[in-house]
Amino acid sequence: KMIPLLKQEGKLSNSDIQGGLAEFLEFIDSLVYDAPKIFEYVGELLSGLFRVNAIDAEWLAKQCANIKAAGGAPDSPEKLVRSVVQFQGKDVASKAFASAGSSLEAVLGED
């Protein structure tokens, strides 16, 4: 809740947030054993960042591609996106992801 608040207050820029999260997300798989609910926690964080327009679906699609490129577990991008959808709600998430439909489909598959 703190990061979206800092963004709203103008203390953090989109590039600050995106740059800080990108490397973390690329290696999110390495945290699953220490924090089994990591995808849930990160989904909640990313949902808050969507709400304040700090990230968008194109950015998330790029991070999912980076997870795959880094050799992450094959289902990690899907877990990440599903967690965001859980916190955003399906209708809100569908609208947010509509602009990146082809990018997300390329990463996650068509279903």
XYZ file of C-alpha atoms in Angstrom, residues 10-111:
102
model
C 4.541 12.363 -6.372
C 7.423 10.922 -4.335
C 8.062 8.080 -6.802
C 7.950 8.226 -10.588
C 6.718 5.466 -12.871
C 10.292 4.784 -13.966
C 11.421 4.487 -10.325
C 8.735 1.906 -9.665
C 9.087 0.015 -12.919
C 12.866 -0.126 -12.745
C 12.842 -1.330 -9.157
C 10.308 -4.058 -9.830
C 11.678 -5.334 -13.138
C 14.738 -7.090 -11.749
C 12.786 -8.437 -8.784
C 10.083 -9.924 -11.024
C 12.598 -11.482 -13.398
C 13.764 -13.770 -10.604
C 10.518 -14.143 -8.655
C 10.779 -17.941 -8.906
C 13.769 -17.938 -6.584
C 11.555 -16.620 -3.773
C 8.800 -19.248 -3.936
C 10.460 -21.587 -1.427
C 11.018 -18.840 1.136
C 7.676 -17.124 0.489
C 5.157 -19.615 -0.935
C 2.538 -16.859 -1.359
C 4.890 -14.568 -3.278
C 2.643 -14.428 -6.343
C -0.325 -13.416 -4.179
C 1.709 -10.689 -2.458
C 3.119 -9.355 -5.700
C -0.302 -9.537 -7.370
C -1.702 -7.292 -4.658
C 1.183 -4.840 -5.084
C 0.870 -4.767 -8.871
C -2.894 -4.258 -8.619
C -2.310 -1.160 -6.519
C 0.216 0.072 -9.054
C -2.275 -0.451 -11.880
C -4.802 1.675 -9.987
C -2.411 4.636 -9.795
C -1.200 4.145 -13.400
C 2.365 3.377 -12.342
C 2.369 0.251 -14.531
C 0.263 -0.979 -17.410
C -0.451 -4.260 -19.144
C 2.292 -3.750 -21.746
C 4.834 -3.398 -18.956
C 3.503 -6.522 -17.230
C 3.644 -8.464 -20.504
C 7.292 -7.463 -20.894
C 8.071 -8.643 -17.359
C 6.361 -11.963 -18.055
C 8.516 -12.378 -21.165
C 11.613 -11.603 -19.068
C 10.640 -14.285 -16.529
C 10.436 -16.831 -19.339
C 13.711 -15.634 -20.876
C 15.472 -15.954 -17.502
C 14.473 -19.607 -17.349
C 11.738 -19.200 -14.768
C 9.141 -21.864 -14.127
C 6.848 -22.139 -17.157
C 3.744 -21.276 -15.133
C 5.212 -18.246 -13.332
C 3.944 -15.610 -15.790
C 0.458 -17.118 -15.650
C 0.513 -17.179 -11.841
C 1.575 -13.547 -11.782
C -1.147 -12.389 -14.168
C -3.837 -14.495 -12.476
C -2.898 -12.974 -9.133
C -3.245 -9.453 -10.527
C -6.638 -10.398 -11.993
C -7.705 -11.774 -8.605
C -7.035 -8.436 -6.905
C -8.226 -6.210 -9.766
C -11.390 -8.131 -10.491
C -11.969 -9.761 -13.834
C -13.840 -6.835 -15.434
C -11.298 -4.204 -14.409
C -8.382 -6.460 -15.363
C -9.923 -7.267 -18.746
C -10.116 -3.567 -19.570
C -6.550 -2.976 -18.370
C -5.213 -5.929 -20.345
C -7.231 -5.189 -23.510
C -4.596 -2.733 -24.716
C -1.912 -5.406 -24.378
C -3.979 -8.353 -25.575
C -1.565 -9.553 -28.185
C 1.462 -9.165 -25.901
C -0.155 -11.050 -23.048
C -1.401 -13.751 -25.405
C 2.126 -14.189 -26.716
C 3.399 -14.749 -23.182
C 0.492 -16.704 -21.686
C -1.160 -18.373 -24.627
C -4.610 -17.584 -25.947
C -6.656 -19.003 -23.067
